[in-house]
Amino acid sequence: MTGWPSVEAWAAAGRHFDFRGHAVFLRTDGPADAPPLLLIHGFPTASWDWCKLWPGLAQDHRLVAADMLGLGFSAKPRGHRYTVAEQADLFLAALAEAGARECAVLAHDLGDTVAQELIARQLDGRLPVRLRGVILLNGGLFPETHRPVLMQKLLLSPLGPLVARRSSRARLGANLSAIAGDVKPTAAEVDAMWHLMSRDGGLAALPGLIRYMVERRQHRARWVGALQRCPVPLTVVNGSADPVSGAHMVARLRELAIPSDIVELPRVGHYPQIEAPQAVLIAVRHALAKMPG
């Protein structure tokens, strides 16, 4: 991971703002007058996941990234009831904190679901910012095609708190390697992700956070419907080798005839922004260039 910032350096470049009494980590970058781009990370890490794309995107976009409540450098309130709707509120608050009134969205994993909720609010006529377009990396867009790993299933079960307490860097590394393509995570990348996931009592938050998998089933009509009726350009950049949400998810996307540009990355797994950052950067910049405004 030579040349990419440590989690400590990433944290030092950001700041915190208050969201409903909780400290939320926020990082912004890029020209102040450039088009805003909101970056929404996934589970169980943080905005650091975008570090390899960050310099290239910051050249001509105003980047806004935050850590979800319960993850990364944001607060992890004990016993909190985490919901996708609240995380969507958090990212809207981050945009307001950054002074953005419109944005494109780049999302990954759980962040895809948050983005789907933002699209749904746009369709409802109650989104306080204007969406210019949405770019989604690997994530569970359709609950019927999402294939969670065993650790996710256990965290969601009654054994969740025990499983979370017994989580380890070694187990995380094994899971990350299992969902990667040809490029496996380096030791430094696993160290960074473990730090982000476990710091400040983060392990205790995991069983509550992973309830998003239940919410995806409960709100399927709303969130899949948001994709089917998406009022802005939609691009899906997918690591095809991902066993969780790879080629089989794209097949379902096509089966449902959801209007979108699809970029498939063969032999790339669940974290394309880390495994194949140059290919993802090219695809993202191409999608951004086609957005109106």
PDB file of C-alpha atoms in Angstrom:
ATOM      1  CA  MET A   1       0.000   0.000   0.000  1.00  0.00           C
ATOM      2  CA  THR A   2       3.025   2.248  -0.446  1.00  0.00           C
ATOM      3  CA  GLY A   3       2.056   5.787  -1.377  1.00  0.00           C
ATOM      4  CA  TRP A   4      -1.452   5.628   0.118  1.00  0.00           C
ATOM      5  CA  PRO A   5      -2.286   7.380   3.383  1.00  0.00           C
ATOM      6  CA  SER A   6      -2.374   5.563   6.688  1.00  0.00           C
ATOM      7  CA  VAL A   7      -5.618   5.674   8.609  1.00  0.00           C
ATOM      8  CA  GLU A   8      -3.953   8.114  10.997  1.00  0.00           C
ATOM      9  CA  ALA A   9      -3.026  10.449   8.139  1.00  0.00           C
ATOM     10  CA  TRP A  10      -6.541  10.122   6.746  1.00  0.00           C
ATOM     11  CA  ALA A  11      -8.037  11.063  10.100  1.00  0.00           C
ATOM     12  CA  ALA A  12      -5.676  14.023  10.493  1.00  0.00           C
ATOM     13  CA  ALA A  13      -6.870  15.454   7.154  1.00  0.00           C
ATOM     14  CA  GLY A  14     -10.509  15.507   8.267  1.00  0.00           C
ATOM     15  CA  ARG A  15     -12.610  16.884  11.091  1.00  0.00           C
ATOM     16  CA  HIS A  16     -15.747  16.079  13.059  1.00  0.00           C
ATOM     17  CA  PHE A  17     -19.163  17.697  13.047  1.00  0.00           C
ATOM     18  CA  ASP A  18     -22.175  17.172  15.256  1.00  0.00           C
ATOM     19  CA  PHE A  19     -24.955  14.936  13.983  1.00  0.00           C
ATOM     20  CA  ARG A  20     -27.815  14.527  16.444  1.00  0.00           C
ATOM     21  CA  GLY A  21     -25.439  14.712  19.374  1.00  0.00           C
ATOM     22  CA  HIS A  22     -22.845  12.373  17.862  1.00  0.00           C
ATOM     23  CA  ALA A  23     -19.429  13.265  16.468  1.00  0.00           C
ATOM     24  CA  VAL A  24     -19.230  12.296  12.777  1.00  0.00           C
ATOM     25  CA  PHE A  25     -15.979  12.235  10.833  1.00  0.00           C
ATOM     26  CA  LEU A  26     -15.978  14.373   7.681  1.00  0.00           C
ATOM     27  CA  ARG A  27     -13.360  14.827   5.015  1.00  0.00           C
ATOM     28  CA  THR A  28     -13.544  17.265   2.107  1.00  0.00           C
ATOM     29  CA  ASP A  29     -11.088  18.039  -0.669  1.00  0.00           C
ATOM     30  CA  GLY A  30     -10.822  19.466  -4.172  1.00  0.00           C
ATOM     31  CA  PRO A  31     -11.552  22.918  -5.639  1.00  0.00           C
ATOM     32  CA  ALA A  32     -14.233  24.789  -3.697  1.00  0.00           C
ATOM     33  CA  ASP A  33     -16.050  25.726  -6.912  1.00  0.00           C
ATOM     34  CA  ALA A  34     -15.894  22.252  -8.497  1.00  0.00           C
ATOM     35  CA  PRO A  35     -18.957  19.955  -8.816  1.00  0.00           C
ATOM     36  CA  PRO A  36     -19.560  18.162  -5.506  1.00  0.00           C
ATOM     37  CA  LEU A  37     -19.136  14.385  -5.340  1.00  0.00           C
ATOM     38  CA  LEU A  38     -20.472  12.537  -2.290  1.00  0.00           C
ATOM     39  CA  LEU A  39     -18.613   9.302  -1.491  1.00  0.00           C
ATOM     40  CA  ILE A  40     -20.500   6.729   0.607  1.00  0.00           C
ATOM     41  CA  HIS A  41     -18.463   3.813   1.969  1.00  0.00           C
ATOM     42  CA  GLY A  42     -19.612   0.343   2.969  1.00  0.00           C
ATOM     43  CA  PHE A  43     -19.636  -2.105   5.885  1.00  0.00           C
ATOM     44  CA  PRO A  44     -17.572  -2.630   8.009  1.00  0.00           C
ATOM     45  CA  THR A  45     -14.927   0.004   7.269  1.00  0.00           C
ATOM     46  CA  ALA A  46     -14.989   3.740   6.534  1.00  0.00           C
ATOM     47  CA  SER A  47     -14.281   6.603   4.139  1.00  0.00           C
ATOM     48  CA  TRP A  48     -10.609   5.552   4.074  1.00  0.00           C
ATOM     49  CA  ASP A  49     -11.755   2.946   1.511  1.00  0.00           C
ATOM     50  CA  TRP A  50     -11.689   5.765  -1.076  1.00  0.00           C
ATOM     51  CA  CYS A  51      -8.045   6.726  -0.488  1.00  0.00           C
ATOM     52  CA  LYS A  52      -6.732   5.276  -3.775  1.00  0.00           C
ATOM     53  CA  LEU A  53      -9.318   7.170  -5.847  1.00  0.00           C
ATOM     54  CA  TRP A  54      -9.124  10.358  -3.781  1.00  0.00           C
ATOM     55  CA  PRO A  55      -6.233  12.220  -5.480  1.00  0.00           C
ATOM     56  CA  GLY A  56      -7.581  11.612  -8.989  1.00  0.00           C
ATOM     57  CA  LEU A  57     -11.152  12.589  -8.140  1.00  0.00           C
ATOM     58  CA  ALA A  58     -10.089  15.654  -6.151  1.00  0.00           C
ATOM     59  CA  GLN A  59      -8.523  17.198  -9.238  1.00  0.00           C
ATOM     60  CA  ASP A  60     -11.833  18.342 -10.665  1.00  0.00           C
ATOM     61  CA  HIS A  61     -14.507  17.589  -8.051  1.00  0.00           C
ATOM     62  CA  ARG A  62     -15.306  18.855  -4.588  1.00  0.00           C
ATOM     63  CA  LEU A  63     -15.159  15.623  -2.598  1.00  0.00           C
ATOM     64  CA  VAL A  64     -17.340  15.082   0.458  1.00  0.00           C
ATOM     65  CA  ALA A  65     -16.886  11.883   2.465  1.00  0.00           C
ATOM     66  CA  ALA A  66     -18.019  10.892   5.943  1.00  0.00           C
ATOM     67  CA  ASP A  67     -17.792   7.838   8.163  1.00  0.00           C
ATOM     68  CA  MET A  68     -21.138   6.253   8.939  1.00  0.00           C
ATOM     69  CA  LEU A  69     -22.366   6.319  12.500  1.00  0.00           C
ATOM     70  CA  GLY A  70     -20.906   3.240  14.201  1.00  0.00           C
ATOM     71  CA  LEU A  71     -17.953   2.928  11.821  1.00  0.00           C
ATOM     72  CA  GLY A  72     -14.486   4.344  11.278  1.00  0.00           C
ATOM     73  CA  PHE A  73     -13.729   7.616  13.063  1.00  0.00           C
ATOM     74  CA  SER A  74     -17.387   8.459  13.774  1.00  0.00           C
ATOM     75  CA  ALA A  75     -19.090   7.889  17.104  1.00  0.00           C
ATOM     76  CA  LYS A  76     -20.217   4.381  18.048  1.00  0.00           C
ATOM     77  CA  PRO A  77     -23.037   4.912  20.551  1.00  0.00           C
ATOM     78  CA  ARG A  78     -23.718   1.858  22.693  1.00  0.00           C
ATOM     79  CA  GLY A  79     -27.092   0.200  22.151  1.00  0.00           C
ATOM     80  CA  HIS A  80     -27.898   2.443  19.196  1.00  0.00           C
ATOM     81  CA  ARG A  81     -30.518   1.346  16.672  1.00  0.00           C
ATOM     82  CA  TYR A  82     -28.760   1.836  13.350  1.00  0.00           C
ATOM     83  CA  THR A  83     -30.880   2.275  10.217  1.00  0.00           C
ATOM     84  CA  VAL A  84     -30.223   2.969   6.561  1.00  0.00           C
ATOM     85  CA  ALA A  85     -32.530   6.008   6.756  1.00  0.00           C
ATOM     86  CA  GLU A  86     -30.436   7.509   9.545  1.00  0.00           C
ATOM     87  CA  GLN A  87     -27.215   6.931   7.613  1.00  0.00           C
ATOM     88  CA  ALA A  88     -28.836   8.687   4.640  1.00  0.00           C
ATOM     89  CA  ASP A  89     -29.687  11.604   6.941  1.00  0.00           C
ATOM     90  CA  LEU A  90     -26.050  11.637   8.085  1.00  0.00           C
ATOM     91  CA  PHE A  91     -24.700  11.982   4.548  1.00  0.00           C
ATOM     92  CA  LEU A  92     -27.183  14.741   3.786  1.00  0.00           C
ATOM     93  CA  ALA A  93     -25.956  16.490   6.927  1.00  0.00           C
ATOM     94  CA  ALA A  94     -22.376  16.052   5.681  1.00  0.00           C
ATOM     95  CA  LEU A  95     -23.326  17.733   2.394  1.00  0.00           C
ATOM     96  CA  ALA A  96     -24.935  20.593   4.293  1.00  0.00           C
ATOM     97  CA  GLU A  97     -21.839  20.904   6.488  1.00  0.00           C
ATOM     98  CA  ALA A  98     -19.751  21.140   3.303  1.00  0.00           C
ATOM     99  CA  GLY A  99     -22.113  23.733   1.819  1.00  0.00           C
ATOM    100  CA  ALA A 100     -23.170  21.543  -1.130  1.00  0.00           C
ATOM    101  CA  ARG A 101     -26.618  22.000  -2.655  1.00  0.00           C
ATOM    102  CA  GLU A 102     -26.190  19.389  -5.387  1.00  0.00           C
ATOM    103  CA  CYS A 103     -23.990  16.362  -5.879  1.00  0.00           C
ATOM    104  CA  ALA A 104     -23.161  13.230  -7.775  1.00  0.00           C
ATOM    105  CA  VAL A 105     -22.894  10.076  -5.636  1.00  0.00           C
ATOM    106  CA  LEU A 106     -20.258   7.344  -5.642  1.00  0.00           C
ATOM    107  CA  ALA A 107     -21.143   4.451  -3.332  1.00  0.00           C
ATOM    108  CA  HIS A 108     -20.028   0.952  -2.367  1.00  0.00           C
ATOM    109  CA  ASP A 109     -21.526  -1.998  -0.469  1.00  0.00           C
ATOM    110  CA  LEU A 110     -23.863  -0.736   2.299  1.00  0.00           C
ATOM    111  CA  GLY A 111     -23.304   2.695   0.764  1.00  0.00           C
ATOM    112  CA  ASP A 112     -25.218   1.483  -2.304  1.00  0.00           C
ATOM    113  CA  THR A 113     -28.288   0.966  -0.133  1.00  0.00           C
ATOM    114  CA  VAL A 114     -27.889   4.444   1.339  1.00  0.00           C
ATOM    115  CA  ALA A 115     -27.659   5.794  -2.222  1.00  0.00           C
ATOM    116  CA  GLN A 116     -30.835   3.905  -3.147  1.00  0.00           C
ATOM    117  CA  GLU A 117     -32.608   5.621  -0.258  1.00  0.00           C
ATOM    118  CA  LEU A 118     -31.363   9.002  -1.503  1.00  0.00           C
ATOM    119  CA  ILE A 119     -32.732   8.233  -4.990  1.00  0.00           C
ATOM    120  CA  ALA A 120     -36.053   7.198  -3.429  1.00  0.00           C
ATOM    121  CA  ARG A 121     -36.243  10.521  -1.587  1.00  0.00           C
ATOM    122  CA  GLN A 122     -35.542  12.362  -4.831  1.00  0.00           C
ATOM    123  CA  LEU A 123     -38.475  10.505  -6.369  1.00  0.00           C
ATOM    124  CA  ASP A 124     -40.580  11.387  -3.314  1.00  0.00           C
ATOM    125  CA  GLY A 125     -39.730  15.060  -3.848  1.00  0.00           C
ATOM    126  CA  ARG A 126     -38.143  15.424  -0.416  1.00  0.00           C
ATOM    127  CA  LEU A 127     -34.407  15.387  -1.085  1.00  0.00           C
ATOM    128  CA  PRO A 128     -32.880  18.716   0.003  1.00  0.00           C
ATOM    129  CA  VAL A 129     -30.109  18.534  -2.613  1.00  0.00           C
ATOM    130  CA  ARG A 130     -30.170  17.936  -6.358  1.00  0.00           C
ATOM    131  CA  LEU A 131     -28.740  14.627  -7.534  1.00  0.00           C
ATOM    132  CA  ARG A 132     -26.723  14.838 -10.752  1.00  0.00           C
ATOM    133  CA  GLY A 133     -26.102  11.105 -11.072  1.00  0.00           C
ATOM    134  CA  VAL A 134     -25.244   7.952  -9.147  1.00  0.00           C
ATOM    135  CA  ILE A 135     -22.348   5.500  -9.504  1.00  0.00           C
ATOM    136  CA  LEU A 136     -22.566   2.219  -7.606  1.00  0.00           C
ATOM    137  CA  LEU A 137     -19.740  -0.240  -6.967  1.00  0.00           C
ATOM    138  CA  ASN A 138     -20.269  -3.796  -5.688  1.00  0.00           C
ATOM    139  CA  GLY A 139     -23.147  -4.007  -3.243  1.00  0.00           C
ATOM    140  CA  GLY A 140     -26.396  -5.786  -2.437  1.00  0.00           C
ATOM    141  CA  LEU A 141     -28.712  -3.905  -4.785  1.00  0.00           C
ATOM    142  CA  PHE A 142     -31.141  -6.834  -4.783  1.00  0.00           C
ATOM    143  CA  PRO A 143     -31.675  -8.879  -1.610  1.00  0.00           C
ATOM    144  CA  GLU A 144     -32.462 -11.954  -3.703  1.00  0.00           C
ATOM    145  CA  THR A 145     -28.959 -11.976  -5.219  1.00  0.00           C
ATOM    146  CA  HIS A 146     -26.946 -10.878  -2.184  1.00  0.00           C
ATOM    147  CA  ARG A 147     -24.719 -13.732  -0.955  1.00  0.00           C
ATOM    148  CA  PRO A 148     -23.377 -12.748   2.470  1.00  0.00           C
ATOM    149  CA  VAL A 149     -20.298 -14.461   3.853  1.00  0.00           C
ATOM    150  CA  LEU A 150     -20.619 -16.698   6.903  1.00  0.00           C
ATOM    151  CA  MET A 151     -19.364 -13.968   9.243  1.00  0.00           C
ATOM    152  CA  GLN A 152     -22.178 -11.648   8.128  1.00  0.00           C
ATOM    153  CA  LYS A 153     -24.772 -14.373   8.684  1.00  0.00           C
ATOM    154  CA  LEU A 154     -23.411 -15.055  12.172  1.00  0.00           C
ATOM    155  CA  LEU A 155     -23.375 -11.362  13.091  1.00  0.00           C
ATOM    156  CA  LEU A 156     -27.039 -11.177  12.121  1.00  0.00           C
ATOM    157  CA  SER A 157     -27.923 -14.251  14.204  1.00  0.00           C
ATOM    158  CA  PRO A 158     -28.566 -14.401  17.969  1.00  0.00           C
ATOM    159  CA  LEU A 159     -24.867 -15.240  18.275  1.00  0.00           C
ATOM    160  CA  GLY A 160     -23.972 -11.843  16.809  1.00  0.00           C
ATOM    161  CA  PRO A 161     -22.594 -10.176  19.975  1.00  0.00           C
ATOM    162  CA  LEU A 162     -20.431 -13.214  20.791  1.00  0.00           C
ATOM    163  CA  VAL A 163     -19.167 -13.484  17.216  1.00  0.00           C
ATOM    164  CA  ALA A 164     -18.342  -9.777  17.188  1.00  0.00           C
ATOM    165  CA  ARG A 165     -16.348 -10.031  20.420  1.00  0.00           C
ATOM    166  CA  ARG A 166     -14.344 -12.937  18.993  1.00  0.00           C
ATOM    167  CA  SER A 167     -13.569 -11.181  15.725  1.00  0.00           C
ATOM    168  CA  SER A 168      -9.886 -10.818  14.946  1.00  0.00           C
ATOM    169  CA  ARG A 169      -7.566  -9.301  12.401  1.00  0.00           C
ATOM    170  CA  ALA A 170      -6.793 -12.793  11.098  1.00  0.00           C
ATOM    171  CA  ARG A 171     -10.475 -13.573  10.503  1.00  0.00           C
ATOM    172  CA  LEU A 172     -10.990 -10.233   8.796  1.00  0.00           C
ATOM    173  CA  GLY A 173      -8.006 -10.856   6.536  1.00  0.00           C
ATOM    174  CA  ALA A 174      -9.322 -14.298   5.579  1.00  0.00           C
ATOM    175  CA  ASN A 175     -12.764 -12.874   4.762  1.00  0.00           C
ATOM    176  CA  LEU A 176     -11.309 -10.034   2.698  1.00  0.00           C
ATOM    177  CA  SER A 177      -9.152 -12.479   0.725  1.00  0.00           C
ATOM    178  CA  ALA A 178     -12.161 -14.738   0.119  1.00  0.00           C
ATOM    179  CA  ILE A 179     -14.178 -11.944  -1.505  1.00  0.00           C
ATOM    180  CA  ALA A 180     -11.267 -10.451  -3.466  1.00  0.00           C
ATOM    181  CA  GLY A 181     -10.374 -11.202  -7.067  1.00  0.00           C
ATOM    182  CA  ASP A 182      -6.844 -11.787  -8.293  1.00  0.00           C
ATOM    183  CA  VAL A 183      -5.449  -8.940  -6.189  1.00  0.00           C
ATOM    184  CA  LYS A 184      -5.611  -9.914  -2.522  1.00  0.00           C
ATOM    185  CA  PRO A 185      -5.472  -7.303   0.253  1.00  0.00           C
ATOM    186  CA  THR A 186      -2.010  -6.476   1.519  1.00  0.00           C
ATOM    187  CA  ALA A 187      -1.092  -6.826   5.177  1.00  0.00           C
ATOM    188  CA  ALA A 188      -1.132  -3.022   5.488  1.00  0.00           C
ATOM    189  CA  GLU A 189      -4.639  -2.827   3.995  1.00  0.00           C
ATOM    190  CA  VAL A 190      -5.939  -5.495   6.368  1.00  0.00           C
ATOM    191  CA  ASP A 191      -4.312  -3.644   9.274  1.00  0.00           C
ATOM    192  CA  ALA A 192      -6.030  -0.435   8.226  1.00  0.00           C
ATOM    193  CA  MET A 193      -9.439  -2.053   7.848  1.00  0.00           C
ATOM    194  CA  TRP A 194      -9.110  -3.878  11.162  1.00  0.00           C
ATOM    195  CA  HIS A 195      -8.213  -0.611  12.903  1.00  0.00           C
ATOM    196  CA  LEU A 196     -11.213   1.153  11.360  1.00  0.00           C
ATOM    197  CA  MET A 197     -13.572  -1.681  12.264  1.00  0.00           C
ATOM    198  CA  SER A 198     -12.397  -2.320  15.825  1.00  0.00           C
ATOM    199  CA  ARG A 199     -11.405   1.100  17.216  1.00  0.00           C
ATOM    200  CA  ASP A 200     -13.424   2.769  19.978  1.00  0.00           C
ATOM    201  CA  GLY A 201     -15.521  -0.313  20.692  1.00  0.00           C
ATOM    202  CA  GLY A 202     -16.433  -0.774  17.050  1.00  0.00           C
ATOM    203  CA  LEU A 203     -16.809  -4.541  17.298  1.00  0.00           C
ATOM    204  CA  ALA A 204     -19.769  -4.145  19.662  1.00  0.00           C
ATOM    205  CA  ALA A 205     -21.566  -2.055  17.037  1.00  0.00           C
ATOM    206  CA  LEU A 206     -21.340  -4.645  14.260  1.00  0.00           C
ATOM    207  CA  PRO A 207     -24.437  -6.758  15.123  1.00  0.00           C
ATOM    208  CA  GLY A 208     -26.584  -3.628  15.189  1.00  0.00           C
ATOM    209  CA  LEU A 209     -25.124  -2.215  12.009  1.00  0.00           C
ATOM    210  CA  ILE A 210     -25.604  -5.380   9.991  1.00  0.00           C
ATOM    211  CA  ARG A 211     -29.360  -5.138  10.403  1.00  0.00           C
ATOM    212  CA  TYR A 212     -29.193  -3.353   7.051  1.00  0.00           C
ATOM    213  CA  MET A 213     -29.434  -6.845   5.526  1.00  0.00           C
ATOM    214  CA  VAL A 214     -32.886  -7.219   7.089  1.00  0.00           C
ATOM    215  CA  GLU A 215     -33.851  -3.718   5.975  1.00  0.00           C
ATOM    216  CA  ARG A 216     -32.944  -4.557   2.378  1.00  0.00           C
ATOM    217  CA  ARG A 217     -35.607  -7.263   2.393  1.00  0.00           C
ATOM    218  CA  GLN A 218     -38.153  -5.122   4.231  1.00  0.00           C
ATOM    219  CA  HIS A 219     -37.739  -2.163   1.882  1.00  0.00           C
ATOM    220  CA  ARG A 220     -37.008  -4.024  -1.347  1.00  0.00           C
ATOM    221  CA  ALA A 221     -39.896  -2.442  -3.235  1.00  0.00           C
ATOM    222  CA  ARG A 222     -38.737   1.064  -2.309  1.00  0.00           C
ATOM    223  CA  TRP A 223     -35.031   0.585  -2.967  1.00  0.00           C
ATOM    224  CA  VAL A 224     -35.204  -1.591  -6.078  1.00  0.00           C
ATOM    225  CA  GLY A 225     -37.990   0.656  -7.332  1.00  0.00           C
ATOM    226  CA  ALA A 226     -35.639   3.616  -6.895  1.00  0.00           C
ATOM    227  CA  LEU A 227     -33.234   2.002  -9.353  1.00  0.00           C
ATOM    228  CA  GLN A 228     -35.997   1.114 -11.781  1.00  0.00           C
ATOM    229  CA  ARG A 229     -37.277   4.698 -11.799  1.00  0.00           C
ATOM    230  CA  CYS A 230     -33.954   6.460 -11.209  1.00  0.00           C
ATOM    231  CA  PRO A 231     -34.384  10.033 -12.495  1.00  0.00           C
ATOM    232  CA  VAL A 232     -30.643  10.656 -12.986  1.00  0.00           C
ATOM    233  CA  PRO A 233     -27.875   8.817 -14.877  1.00  0.00           C
ATOM    234  CA  LEU A 234     -27.028   5.528 -13.165  1.00  0.00           C
ATOM    235  CA  THR A 235     -23.714   3.693 -13.614  1.00  0.00           C
ATOM    236  CA  VAL A 236     -22.764   0.353 -12.065  1.00  0.00           C
ATOM    237  CA  VAL A 237     -19.049  -0.508 -11.830  1.00  0.00           C
ATOM    238  CA  ASN A 238     -18.788  -4.135 -10.783  1.00  0.00           C
ATOM    239  CA  GLY A 239     -15.960  -6.461  -9.834  1.00  0.00           C
ATOM    240  CA  SER A 240     -17.215  -9.610 -11.550  1.00  0.00           C
ATOM    241  CA  ALA A 241     -15.257 -12.053  -9.355  1.00  0.00           C
ATOM    242  CA  ASP A 242     -16.975 -10.920  -6.157  1.00  0.00           C
ATOM    243  CA  PRO A 243     -18.831 -13.920  -4.657  1.00  0.00           C
ATOM    244  CA  VAL A 244     -21.069 -11.581  -2.639  1.00  0.00           C
ATOM    245  CA  SER A 245     -22.353  -9.174  -5.302  1.00  0.00           C
ATOM    246  CA  GLY A 246     -20.397  -9.777  -8.493  1.00  0.00           C
ATOM    247  CA  ALA A 247     -21.416 -11.052 -11.928  1.00  0.00           C
ATOM    248  CA  HIS A 248     -24.605 -12.670 -10.611  1.00  0.00           C
ATOM    249  CA  MET A 249     -25.795  -9.275  -9.324  1.00  0.00           C
ATOM    250  CA  VAL A 250     -25.160  -7.700 -12.729  1.00  0.00           C
ATOM    251  CA  ALA A 251     -27.139 -10.532 -14.352  1.00  0.00           C
ATOM    252  CA  ARG A 252     -30.108  -9.615 -12.148  1.00  0.00           C
ATOM    253  CA  LEU A 253     -29.649  -5.939 -13.010  1.00  0.00           C
ATOM    254  CA  ARG A 254     -29.989  -6.827 -16.687  1.00  0.00           C
ATOM    255  CA  GLU A 255     -32.859  -9.233 -16.039  1.00  0.00           C
ATOM    256  CA  LEU A 256     -34.847  -6.414 -14.413  1.00  0.00           C
ATOM    257  CA  ALA A 257     -33.957  -4.118 -17.352  1.00  0.00           C
ATOM    258  CA  ILE A 258     -32.849  -1.330 -15.034  1.00  0.00           C
ATOM    259  CA  PRO A 259     -31.601   1.573 -17.180  1.00  0.00           C
ATOM    260  CA  SER A 260     -27.905   1.930 -16.389  1.00  0.00           C
ATOM    261  CA  ASP A 261     -24.419   1.962 -17.815  1.00  0.00           C
ATOM    262  CA  ILE A 262     -22.595  -1.167 -16.690  1.00  0.00           C
ATOM    263  CA  VAL A 263     -18.823  -1.478 -16.406  1.00  0.00           C
ATOM    264  CA  GLU A 264     -17.673  -5.013 -15.613  1.00  0.00           C
ATOM    265  CA  LEU A 265     -14.194  -5.611 -14.220  1.00  0.00           C
ATOM    266  CA  PRO A 266     -13.165  -9.250 -14.756  1.00  0.00           C
ATOM    267  CA  ARG A 267     -11.073 -10.915 -12.045  1.00  0.00           C
ATOM    268  CA  VAL A 268     -11.816  -8.063  -9.619  1.00  0.00           C
ATOM    269  CA  GLY A 269     -13.640  -8.757  -6.375  1.00  0.00           C
ATOM    270  CA  HIS A 270     -15.750  -6.943  -3.797  1.00  0.00           C
ATOM    271  CA  TYR A 271     -13.514  -3.886  -3.257  1.00  0.00           C
ATOM    272  CA  PRO A 272     -12.796  -2.674  -6.808  1.00  0.00           C
ATOM    273  CA  GLN A 273     -11.717   0.756  -5.551  1.00  0.00           C
ATOM    274  CA  ILE A 274      -8.888  -0.946  -3.621  1.00  0.00           C
ATOM    275  CA  GLU A 275      -8.141  -3.881  -5.944  1.00  0.00           C
ATOM    276  CA  ALA A 276      -8.259  -2.010  -9.282  1.00  0.00           C
ATOM    277  CA  PRO A 277      -8.213   1.722  -8.488  1.00  0.00           C
ATOM    278  CA  GLN A 278      -7.026   2.892 -11.910  1.00  0.00           C
ATOM    279  CA  ALA A 279      -9.756   0.995 -13.759  1.00  0.00           C
ATOM    280  CA  VAL A 280     -12.373   2.289 -11.328  1.00  0.00           C
ATOM    281  CA  LEU A 281     -11.069   5.848 -11.575  1.00  0.00           C
ATOM    282  CA  ILE A 282     -11.351   5.748 -15.368  1.00  0.00           C
ATOM    283  CA  ALA A 283     -14.904   4.376 -15.183  1.00  0.00           C
ATOM    284  CA  VAL A 284     -15.985   6.889 -12.530  1.00  0.00           C
ATOM    285  CA  ARG A 285     -14.534   9.878 -14.344  1.00  0.00           C
ATOM    286  CA  HIS A 286     -16.212   8.746 -17.567  1.00  0.00           C
ATOM    287  CA  ALA A 287     -19.573   8.473 -15.772  1.00  0.00           C
ATOM    288  CA  LEU A 288     -19.139  11.865 -14.093  1.00  0.00           C
ATOM    289  CA  ALA A 289     -18.325  13.517 -17.425  1.00  0.00           C
ATOM    290  CA  LYS A 290     -21.678  12.368 -18.848  1.00  0.00           C
ATOM    291  CA  MET A 291     -23.785  13.764 -16.022  1.00  0.00           C
ATOM    292  CA  PRO A 292     -25.833  16.913 -16.726  1.00  0.00           C
ATOM    293  CA  GLY A 293     -24.644  20.196 -15.323  1.00  0.00           C
TER     294      GLY A 293
END
